[in-house]
PDB file of C-alpha atoms and ligand atoms in Angstrom:
ATOM      1  CA  MET A  30      91.469  31.444 125.474  1.00 51.00           C
ATOM      2  CA  THR A  31      90.717  33.660 128.872  1.00 55.00           C
ATOM      3  CA  SER A  32      89.628  36.556 128.961  1.00 68.00           C
ATOM      4  CA  THR A  33      89.524  39.056 131.515  1.00 90.00           C
ATOM      5  CA  PHE A  34      86.971  40.596 130.539  1.00 95.00           C
ATOM      6  CA  THR A  35      83.804  37.965 130.298  1.00 97.00           C
ATOM      7  CA  VAL A  36      79.826  37.476 128.212  1.00 98.00           C
ATOM      8  CA  PRO A  37      77.714  37.498 131.621  1.00 98.00           C
ATOM      9  CA  GLN A  38      80.198  40.556 133.008  1.00 98.00           C
ATOM     10  CA  VAL A  39      79.054  41.826 129.305  1.00 98.00           C
ATOM     11  CA  ALA A  40      75.260  40.485 129.761  1.00 98.00           C
ATOM     12  CA  VAL A  41      74.453  43.419 133.286  1.00 98.00           C
ATOM     13  CA  SER A  42      75.897  46.262 131.288  1.00 98.00           C
ATOM     14  CA  LYS A  43      73.554  49.115 131.404  1.00 98.00           C
ATOM     15  CA  ARG A  44      73.982  52.453 131.938  1.00 98.00           C
ATOM     16  CA  ARG A  45      71.461  52.905 134.059  1.00 98.00           C
ATOM     17  CA  ASN A  46      72.209  50.897 136.921  1.00 98.00           C
ATOM     18  CA  GLY A  47      75.482  52.587 136.112  1.00 98.00           C
ATOM     19  CA  ALA A  48      77.160  50.885 134.138  1.00 98.00           C
ATOM     20  CA  THR A  49      80.605  53.029 131.875  1.00 97.00           C
ATOM     21  CA  PRO A  50      79.493  52.070 128.862  1.00 98.00           C
ATOM     22  CA  LEU A  51      80.995  49.524 126.980  1.00 98.00           C
ATOM     23  CA  THR A  52      84.004  49.811 124.093  1.00 98.00           C
ATOM     24  CA  MET A  53      83.850  47.166 121.372  1.00 98.00           C
ATOM     25  CA  ILE A  54      86.266  47.955 118.692  1.00 98.00           C
ATOM     26  CA  THR A  55      86.396  45.560 115.533  1.00 98.00           C
ATOM     27  CA  ALA A  56      90.357  43.588 114.739  1.00 98.00           C
ATOM     28  CA  TYR A  57      91.355  41.737 111.882  1.00 98.00           C
ATOM     29  CA  ASP A  58      94.360  39.650 112.934  1.00 98.00           C
ATOM     30  CA  GLU A  59      97.016  40.088 115.289  1.00 98.00           C
ATOM     31  CA  PRO A  60      98.657  43.267 115.543  1.00 98.00           C
ATOM     32  CA  SER A  61      95.452  44.791 115.528  1.00 98.00           C
ATOM     33  CA  ALA A  62      93.989  43.123 118.150  1.00 98.00           C
ATOM     34  CA  ARG A  63      96.902  43.747 120.476  1.00 98.00           C
ATOM     35  CA  PHE A  64      96.033  47.656 119.569  1.00 98.00           C
ATOM     36  CA  VAL A  65      92.640  47.349 120.743  1.00 98.00           C
ATOM     37  CA  ASP A  66      93.417  45.544 123.559  1.00 98.00           C
ATOM     38  CA  ALA A  67      96.425  47.971 124.683  1.00 97.00           C
ATOM     39  CA  ALA A  68      93.583  50.526 124.614  1.00 98.00           C
ATOM     40  CA  GLY A  69      91.437  48.486 127.513  1.00 97.00           C
ATOM     41  CA  ALA A  70      88.020  47.810 124.983  1.00 98.00           C
ATOM     42  CA  GLU A  71      85.857  45.268 126.469  1.00 98.00           C
ATOM     43  CA  LEU A  72      85.056  43.521 123.302  1.00 98.00           C
ATOM     44  CA  LEU A  73      86.952  42.788 119.959  1.00 98.00           C
ATOM     45  CA  LEU A  74      84.643  42.531 117.099  1.00 98.00           C
ATOM     46  CA  VAL A  75      85.458  40.657 114.129  1.00 98.00           C
ATOM     47  CA  GLY A  76      83.693  41.492 112.159  1.00 98.00           C
ATOM     48  CA  ASP A  77      82.960  40.819 108.489  1.00 98.00           C
ATOM     49  CA  SER A  78      83.463  43.844 107.688  1.00 98.00           C
ATOM     50  CA  VAL A  79      86.966  42.237 107.173  1.00 98.00           C
ATOM     51  CA  GLY A  80      85.598  41.661 103.317  1.00 98.00           C
ATOM     52  CA  ASN A  81      85.006  45.190 102.491  1.00 95.00           C
ATOM     53  CA  VAL A  82      87.664  46.901 104.818  1.00 96.00           C
ATOM     54  CA  VAL A  83      90.349  44.762 104.979  1.00 97.00           C
ATOM     55  CA  LEU A  84      89.946  42.626 101.853  1.00 97.00           C
ATOM     56  CA  GLY A  85      88.977  45.360  99.243  1.00 96.00           C
ATOM     57  CA  GLN A  86      85.447  43.511  98.409  1.00 96.00           C
ATOM     58  CA  LYS A  87      82.118  46.192  97.739  1.00 94.00           C
ATOM     59  CA  ASP A  88      80.439  44.447 101.242  1.00 96.00           C
ATOM     60  CA  THR A  89      80.134  41.712 103.207  1.00 97.00           C
ATOM     61  CA  LEU A  90      78.626  39.415 101.239  1.00 98.00           C
ATOM     62  CA  GLY A  91      81.796  37.568  99.973  1.00 98.00           C
ATOM     63  CA  VAL A  92      82.666  36.728 103.335  1.00 98.00           C
ATOM     64  CA  THR A  93      82.499  32.946 104.633  1.00 98.00           C
ATOM     65  CA  VAL A  94      82.311  31.099 107.781  1.00 98.00           C
ATOM     66  CA  GLU A  95      86.467  29.725 106.733  1.00 98.00           C
ATOM     67  CA  MET A  96      87.738  33.396 106.407  1.00 98.00           C
ATOM     68  CA  MET A  97      85.445  34.668 109.488  1.00 98.00           C
ATOM     69  CA  ALA A  98      87.839  31.179 111.723  1.00 98.00           C
ATOM     70  CA  HIS A  99      91.021  32.630 109.890  1.00 98.00           C
ATOM     71  CA  HIS A 100      90.919  35.835 110.784  1.00 98.00           C
ATOM     72  CA  ILE A 101      89.195  34.558 114.979  1.00 98.00           C
ATOM     73  CA  ALA A 102      92.146  32.520 115.227  1.00 98.00           C
ATOM     74  CA  ALA A 103      94.519  35.217 114.324  1.00 98.00           C
ATOM     75  CA  VAL A 104      92.823  37.952 117.181  1.00 98.00           C
ATOM     76  CA  ALA A 105      92.637  34.637 119.575  1.00 98.00           C
ATOM     77  CA  ARG A 106      96.786  34.646 119.079  1.00 98.00           C
ATOM     78  CA  ALA A 107      96.778  38.039 121.243  1.00 98.00           C
ATOM     79  CA  ASN A 108      95.392  36.429 123.681  1.00 97.00           C
ATOM     80  CA  PRO A 109      93.640  39.573 124.415  1.00 98.00           C
ATOM     81  CA  ARG A 110      91.627  40.351 128.307  1.00 97.00           C
ATOM     82  CA  GLY A 111      88.225  41.533 125.701  1.00 98.00           C
ATOM     83  CA  VAL A 112      85.445  39.255 124.517  1.00 98.00           C
ATOM     84  CA  ILE A 113      86.088  38.444 121.124  1.00 98.00           C
ATOM     85  CA  VAL A 114      82.977  38.500 118.733  1.00 98.00           C
ATOM     86  CA  GLY A 115      83.349  36.423 116.625  1.00 98.00           C
ATOM     87  CA  ASP A 116      80.464  37.722 113.404  1.00 98.00           C
ATOM     88  CA  LEU A 117      78.878  34.335 111.909  1.00 98.00           C
ATOM     89  CA  PRO A 118      78.443  35.281 108.097  1.00 98.00           C
ATOM     90  CA  TRP A 119      76.196  35.918 105.354  1.00 98.00           C
ATOM     91  CA  MET A 120      74.586  32.187 104.675  1.00 98.00           C
ATOM     92  CA  SER A 121      76.313  30.739 107.572  1.00 98.00           C
ATOM     93  CA  TYR A 122      73.018  30.886 109.428  1.00 98.00           C
ATOM     94  CA  HIS A 123      70.227  31.433 106.574  1.00 98.00           C
ATOM     95  CA  VAL A 124      69.875  28.073 105.607  1.00 97.00           C
ATOM     96  CA  SER A 125      69.410  25.172 108.265  1.00 98.00           C
ATOM     97  CA  VAL A 126      69.090  25.460 112.584  1.00 98.00           C
ATOM     98  CA  GLU A 127      71.336  22.708 112.823  1.00 98.00           C
ATOM     99  CA  ASP A 128      73.837  24.985 110.125  1.00 98.00           C
ATOM    100  CA  SER A 129      74.009  28.042 112.053  1.00 98.00           C
ATOM    101  CA  VAL A 130      74.892  25.864 114.898  1.00 98.00           C
ATOM    102  CA  ARG A 131      77.538  23.570 113.394  1.00 98.00           C
ATOM    103  CA  ASN A 132      79.556  26.783 111.305  1.00 98.00           C
ATOM    104  CA  ALA A 133      78.357  28.866 115.624  1.00 99.00           C
ATOM    105  CA  ALA A 134      81.127  26.606 117.021  1.00 98.00           C
ATOM    106  CA  THR A 135      83.564  26.673 113.980  1.00 98.00           C
ATOM    107  CA  LEU A 136      84.033  29.996 114.897  1.00 98.00           C
ATOM    108  CA  VAL A 137      83.812  29.204 118.833  1.00 98.00           C
ATOM    109  CA  ARG A 138      86.945  26.926 118.078  1.00 98.00           C
ATOM    110  CA  ALA A 139      89.038  29.377 116.100  1.00 98.00           C
ATOM    111  CA  GLY A 140      88.808  31.417 119.483  1.00 98.00           C
ATOM    112  CA  ALA A 141      85.456  33.647 119.385  1.00 98.00           C
ATOM    113  CA  HIS A 142      84.239  33.591 123.318  1.00 98.00           C
ATOM    114  CA  CYS A 143      80.582  34.316 121.616  1.00 98.00           C
ATOM    115  CA  VAL A 144      79.254  35.050 118.341  1.00 99.00           C
ATOM    116  CA  LYS A 145      77.180  37.603 115.914  1.00 98.00           C
ATOM    117  CA  LEU A 146      74.128  37.448 113.374  1.00 98.00           C
ATOM    118  CA  GLU A 147      72.116  39.805 111.788  1.00 98.00           C
ATOM    119  CA  GLY A 148      68.689  40.108 111.828  1.00 98.00           C
ATOM    120  CA  GLY A 149      65.002  40.129 114.328  1.00 98.00           C
ATOM    121  CA  LYS A 150      62.040  38.400 114.675  1.00 98.00           C
ATOM    122  CA  ASN A 151      63.125  35.926 111.962  1.00 98.00           C
ATOM    123  CA  ARG A 152      66.653  34.391 113.693  1.00 98.00           C
ATOM    124  CA  VAL A 153      64.309  33.667 116.817  1.00 98.00           C
ATOM    125  CA  GLU A 154      64.932  29.727 116.529  1.00 98.00           C
ATOM    126  CA  VAL A 155      68.349  30.831 115.502  1.00 98.00           C
ATOM    127  CA  ILE A 156      69.452  32.113 118.524  1.00 98.00           C
ATOM    128  CA  SER A 157      68.010  30.102 120.841  1.00 98.00           C
ATOM    129  CA  ALA A 158      69.771  26.879 119.569  1.00 98.00           C
ATOM    130  CA  ILE A 159      72.984  28.601 119.453  1.00 98.00           C
ATOM    131  CA  THR A 160      72.743  29.760 122.418  1.00 98.00           C
ATOM    132  CA  ASN A 161      71.632  26.013 123.942  1.00 98.00           C
ATOM    133  CA  ALA A 162      74.358  25.240 122.220  1.00 98.00           C
ATOM    134  CA  GLU A 163      76.655  26.704 125.316  1.00 98.00           C
ATOM    135  CA  ILE A 164      77.120  29.646 122.692  1.00 98.00           C
ATOM    136  CA  PRO A 165      76.700  32.932 123.408  1.00 98.00           C
ATOM    137  CA  VAL A 166      74.853  35.859 120.726  1.00 99.00           C
ATOM    138  CA  MET A 167      75.092  39.097 120.706  1.00 99.00           C
ATOM    139  CA  GLY A 168      72.037  40.678 117.807  1.00 98.00           C
ATOM    140  CA  HIS A 169      72.288  42.931 115.522  1.00 98.00           C
ATOM    141  CA  LEU A 170      69.179  45.954 114.161  1.00 98.00           C
ATOM    142  CA  GLY A 171      68.679  48.104 112.506  1.00 98.00           C
ATOM    143  CA  LEU A 172      71.504  48.906 108.983  1.00 98.00           C
ATOM    144  CA  THR A 173      72.263  45.426 108.344  1.00 98.00           C
ATOM    145  CA  PRO A 174      74.924  44.847 106.398  1.00 97.00           C
ATOM    146  CA  GLN A 175      74.368  41.472 105.049  1.00 98.00           C
ATOM    147  CA  SER A 176      70.908  42.778 104.022  1.00 97.00           C
ATOM    148  CA  VAL A 177      72.238  45.246 101.358  1.00 97.00           C
ATOM    149  CA  LEU A 178      70.456  43.664  98.271  1.00 97.00           C
ATOM    150  CA  ALA A 179      67.624  43.725 100.097  1.00 95.00           C
ATOM    151  CA  MET A 180      67.813  47.511 101.642  1.00 95.00           C
ATOM    152  CA  GLY A 181      68.750  48.774  98.355  1.00 96.00           C
ATOM    153  CA  GLY A 182      71.976  49.925  99.814  1.00 95.00           C
ATOM    154  CA  PHE A 183      73.739  51.401 103.298  1.00 94.00           C
ATOM    155  CA  LYS A 184      70.356  53.014 104.507  1.00 95.00           C
ATOM    156  CA  VAL A 185      69.630  54.659 107.710  1.00 97.00           C
ATOM    157  CA  GLN A 186      66.209  52.399 109.209  1.00 97.00           C
ATOM    158  CA  GLY A 187      63.888  52.979 111.673  1.00 97.00           C
ATOM    159  CA  LYS A 188      62.536  55.811 110.129  1.00 97.00           C
ATOM    160  CA  THR A 189      58.837  56.084 110.666  1.00 98.00           C
ATOM    161  CA  GLU A 190      56.931  55.151 113.449  1.00 98.00           C
ATOM    162  CA  ASP A 191      55.676  51.486 112.283  1.00 98.00           C
ATOM    163  CA  ALA A 192      59.556  51.228 111.146  1.00 98.00           C
ATOM    164  CA  ALA A 193      60.435  52.400 114.765  1.00 98.00           C
ATOM    165  CA  GLN A 194      58.058  50.404 116.411  1.00 98.00           C
ATOM    166  CA  GLN A 195      59.383  47.428 114.229  1.00 98.00           C
ATOM    167  CA  LEU A 196      62.906  47.210 115.747  1.00 98.00           C
ATOM    168  CA  ILE A 197      61.460  47.637 119.127  1.00 98.00           C
ATOM    169  CA  ASP A 198      59.669  43.941 118.462  1.00 98.00           C
ATOM    170  CA  ASP A 199      62.870  42.788 116.671  1.00 98.00           C
ATOM    171  CA  ALA A 200      64.865  43.519 120.053  1.00 98.00           C
ATOM    172  CA  LEU A 201      62.391  42.317 122.599  1.00 98.00           C
ATOM    173  CA  ALA A 202      63.015  38.985 120.461  1.00 98.00           C
ATOM    174  CA  ILE A 203      66.218  37.960 120.447  1.00 98.00           C
ATOM    175  CA  GLU A 204      66.117  38.731 123.978  1.00 98.00           C
ATOM    176  CA  ARG A 205      63.493  36.520 124.936  1.00 98.00           C
ATOM    177  CA  ALA A 206      65.846  34.546 122.832  1.00 98.00           C
ATOM    178  CA  GLY A 207      68.326  34.299 124.542  1.00 98.00           C
ATOM    179  CA  ALA A 208      70.638  36.903 123.720  1.00 98.00           C
ATOM    180  CA  PHE A 209      72.820  39.079 125.884  1.00 98.00           C
ATOM    181  CA  ALA A 210      73.556  42.125 123.611  1.00 98.00           C
ATOM    182  CA  VAL A 211      73.310  44.064 120.816  1.00 99.00           C
ATOM    183  CA  VAL A 212      74.409  45.710 117.727  1.00 98.00           C
ATOM    184  CA  LEU A 213      72.318  49.026 116.438  1.00 98.00           C
ATOM    185  CA  GLU A 214      73.286  50.224 114.171  1.00 98.00           C
ATOM    186  CA  GLY A 215      72.526  53.231 111.460  1.00 98.00           C
ATOM    187  CA  ILE A 216      68.857  53.999 113.253  1.00 98.00           C
ATOM    188  CA  PRO A 217      67.895  57.413 114.500  1.00 98.00           C
ATOM    189  CA  ASP A 218      69.027  58.326 118.545  1.00 98.00           C
ATOM    190  CA  VAL A 219      65.292  58.363 119.283  1.00 98.00           C
ATOM    191  CA  VAL A 220      64.527  54.836 118.105  1.00 98.00           C
ATOM    192  CA  ALA A 221      68.007  53.610 119.752  1.00 98.00           C
ATOM    193  CA  LYS A 222      66.839  55.328 123.119  1.00 98.00           C
ATOM    194  CA  ARG A 223      63.364  53.919 122.693  1.00 98.00           C
ATOM    195  CA  ILE A 224      65.158  50.040 122.061  1.00 98.00           C
ATOM    196  CA  THR A 225      68.143  50.988 124.891  1.00 98.00           C
ATOM    197  CA  GLU A 226      65.378  51.438 127.510  1.00 98.00           C
ATOM    198  CA  ALA A 227      62.655  48.302 126.323  1.00 98.00           C
ATOM    199  CA  LEU A 228      65.796  46.221 126.901  1.00 98.00           C
ATOM    200  CA  THR A 229      66.989  44.395 129.960  1.00 98.00           C
ATOM    201  CA  ILE A 230      70.099  43.339 127.775  1.00 98.00           C
ATOM    202  CA  PRO A 231      73.157  46.281 126.537  1.00 98.00           C
ATOM    203  CA  THR A 232      72.579  47.682 123.785  1.00 98.00           C
ATOM    204  CA  ILE A 233      75.932  48.949 121.425  1.00 98.00           C
ATOM    205  CA  GLY A 234      75.643  51.312 119.047  1.00 98.00           C
ATOM    206  CA  ILE A 235      77.414  52.362 115.633  1.00 98.00           C
ATOM    207  CA  GLY A 236      75.568  55.652 114.038  1.00 98.00           C
ATOM    208  CA  ALA A 237      72.755  55.189 116.675  1.00 98.00           C
ATOM    209  CA  GLY A 238      73.015  58.509 118.494  1.00 98.00           C
ATOM    210  CA  PRO A 239      74.991  58.666 122.519  1.00 98.00           C
ATOM    211  CA  ASP A 240      71.964  56.610 124.266  1.00 98.00           C
ATOM    212  CA  THR A 241      72.775  52.937 123.238  1.00 98.00           C
ATOM    213  CA  ASP A 242      74.591  51.010 126.284  1.00 98.00           C
ATOM    214  CA  GLY A 243      78.431  51.278 124.524  1.00 98.00           C
ATOM    215  CA  GLN A 244      79.655  51.849 121.337  1.00 98.00           C
ATOM    216  CA  VAL A 245      81.292  50.357 118.575  1.00 98.00           C
ATOM    217  CA  LEU A 246      83.437  51.769 115.886  1.00 98.00           C
ATOM    218  CA  VAL A 247      85.547  50.222 112.491  1.00 98.00           C
ATOM    219  CA  PHE A 248      89.317  50.015 113.806  1.00 98.00           C
ATOM    220  CA  HIS A 249      90.205  50.915 110.377  1.00 97.00           C
ATOM    221  CA  ASP A 250      87.567  53.933 110.169  1.00 97.00           C
ATOM    222  CA  LEU A 251      88.809  55.205 114.115  1.00 97.00           C
ATOM    223  CA  LEU A 252      92.262  55.504 113.137  1.00 98.00           C
ATOM    224  CA  GLY A 253      91.988  57.006 109.578  1.00 97.00           C
ATOM    225  CA  LEU A 254      93.667  53.878 107.832  1.00 97.00           C
ATOM    226  CA  GLY A 255      90.194  53.701 105.941  1.00 91.00           C
ATOM    227  CA  ASN A 256      90.022  54.874 101.974  1.00 87.00           C
ATOM    228  CA  ARG A 257      87.044  56.769 101.896  1.00 84.00           C
ATOM    229  CA  THR A 258      85.297  58.980 103.275  1.00 89.00           C
ATOM    230  CA  PRO A 259      84.463  57.424 107.303  1.00 91.00           C
ATOM    231  CA  PRO A 260      80.099  58.064 107.122  1.00 93.00           C
ATOM    232  CA  LYS A 261      79.265  60.865 109.626  1.00 94.00           C
ATOM    233  CA  PHE A 262      78.970  58.333 112.667  1.00 97.00           C
ATOM    234  CA  VAL A 263      82.503  57.819 112.968  1.00 97.00           C
ATOM    235  CA  ARG A 264      84.815  60.296 114.562  1.00 97.00           C
ATOM    236  CA  VAL A 265      88.353  59.608 112.918  1.00 97.00           C
ATOM    237  CA  TYR A 266      90.544  59.663 116.004  1.00 97.00           C
ATOM    238  CA  GLY A 267      94.632  59.417 114.800  1.00 97.00           C
ATOM    239  CA  GLN A 268      95.449  60.594 110.664  1.00 96.00           C
ATOM    240  CA  LEU A 269      97.263  56.365 110.661  1.00 98.00           C
ATOM    241  CA  GLY A 270      97.368  55.952 107.128  1.00 97.00           C
ATOM    242  CA  GLN A 271      98.882  59.201 106.400  1.00 97.00           C
ATOM    243  CA  ALA A 272     101.829  58.975 109.001  1.00 97.00           C
ATOM    244  CA  MET A 273     102.174  55.007 107.205  1.00 98.00           C
ATOM    245  CA  THR A 274     103.021  57.164 104.160  1.00 98.00           C
ATOM    246  CA  ALA A 275     105.398  59.664 105.121  1.00 98.00           C
ATOM    247  CA  ALA A 276     107.065  56.746 106.612  1.00 98.00           C
ATOM    248  CA  LEU A 277     106.952  54.745 103.458  1.00 98.00           C
ATOM    249  CA  SER A 278     107.749  57.171 101.562  1.00 98.00           C
ATOM    250  CA  GLU A 279     111.093  57.229 104.191  1.00 98.00           C
ATOM    251  CA  PHE A 280     112.280  54.084 103.833  1.00 98.00           C
ATOM    252  CA  VAL A 281     111.741  54.325  99.661  1.00 98.00           C
ATOM    253  CA  GLY A 282     113.926  58.006  99.303  1.00 98.00           C
ATOM    254  CA  ASP A 283     116.249  56.750 101.764  1.00 98.00           C
ATOM    255  CA  VAL A 284     116.705  53.164  99.789  1.00 98.00           C
ATOM    256  CA  ARG A 285     117.044  55.052  96.807  1.00 98.00           C
ATOM    257  CA  SER A 286     119.451  57.792  97.937  1.00 98.00           C
ATOM    258  CA  GLY A 287     121.616  54.909  99.503  1.00 98.00           C
ATOM    259  CA  ALA A 288     120.843  56.929 103.258  1.00 98.00           C
ATOM    260  CA  PHE A 289     119.667  53.267 104.027  1.00 98.00           C
ATOM    261  CA  PRO A 290     120.826  50.550 104.836  1.00 98.00           C
ATOM    262  CA  SER A 291     124.030  52.609 107.600  1.00 98.00           C
ATOM    263  CA  ASP A 292     126.778  51.224 109.223  1.00 97.00           C
ATOM    264  CA  ALA A 293     124.807  50.612 112.355  1.00 98.00           C
ATOM    265  CA  GLU A 294     122.485  48.730 109.818  1.00 98.00           C
ATOM    266  CA  THR A 295     124.634  46.288 108.566  1.00 97.00           C
ATOM    267  CA  TYR A 296     125.971  43.111 109.233  1.00 97.00           C
ATOM    268  CA  HIS A 297     129.770  42.702 108.899  1.00 95.00           C
ATOM    269  CA  ALA A 298     132.423  39.650 108.680  1.00 94.00           C
ATOM    270  CA  PRO A 299     133.976  38.909 111.907  1.00 92.00           C
ATOM    271  CA  LYS A 300     137.585  40.360 112.494  1.00 89.00           C
ATOM    272  CA  GLY A 301     140.203  38.091 111.126  1.00 88.00           C
ATOM    273  CA  SER A 302     137.804  35.979 108.706  1.00 90.00           C
ATOM    274  CA  ASN A 303     138.739  35.163 105.464  1.00 87.00           C
ATOM    275  CA  LEU A 304     135.943  36.723 103.953  1.00 88.00           C
ATOM    276  CA  SER A 305     137.437  39.537 101.535  1.00 66.00           C
ATOM    277  CA  GLU A 306     136.018  43.104 101.312  1.00 60.00           C
TER     278      GLU A 306
HETATM  279  O1  LIG B 692      81.640  43.849 111.108  1.00 81.96           O
HETATM  280  C1  LIG B 692      81.227  44.546 111.579  1.00 81.96           C
HETATM  281  O2  LIG B 692      82.465  45.448 111.684  1.00 81.96           O
HETATM  282  C2  LIG B 692      79.982  45.096 112.637  1.00 81.96           C
HETATM  283  C3  LIG B 692      80.346  46.536 112.844  1.00 81.96           C
HETATM  284  C4  LIG B 692      79.762  47.620 111.701  1.00 81.96           C
HETATM  285  C5  LIG B 692      78.945  46.549 114.281  1.00 81.96           C
HETATM  286  O3  LIG B 692      79.350  44.278 111.794  1.00 81.96           O
END
């Protein structure tokens, strides 16, 4: 699978060097990938957020490698120009290094151009092994949703000087291990700025303020398709959920009133056939 945007291009996209900010949007199936591609985003993230966003689960912990491969393959069928980032789900890179490399390869064989995993210094060995298997790795620091139980909920991270310094150390560690970019989620803007300045690889923020090298949002959040009030860092660019309900309701009403289907929407028997009316 080829793409117009490549991992090496993303890896050098630092705003301080004059690069345009990167855009990454989640996609979970062929239609969403087509829409994201048409918008021109450089990166499509097949996130494990598929669990809560698409499958109605309460968090991402129920998502498996097989589920991720299924959704990545659907996104890849859209043949987007952007880099397809496949999220390694919880427990797919926590048991052993060998396991992690094999699971990363499963996502690449499904169509991902790289994988994303959560964690800092504790993931150095795994990042280095996956990178050595020629699979590019994107890191993910801050509010890491797979740590929801350990964090005691989805809470903004890095709020003290010590916690901020730990995040900077984590970011430097995963850069040294070979990560080509890192997502910064749910941290104060000043901390995201310090991490972005400290790294040579790009940072992509979500709830991390304006100073990162790029921004990522969840497809359903930015299009108003979610079933909850989105967090404060989301800007809703379209109320497509309302538009969809209006269109669907019109269909239901037309069927009930007999206005659908019309004659033009109906097949007729060929003229002169012996089919009776
Ligand atoms: O799974 C996901 O959608 C993510 C984003 C929140 C960055 O990891």
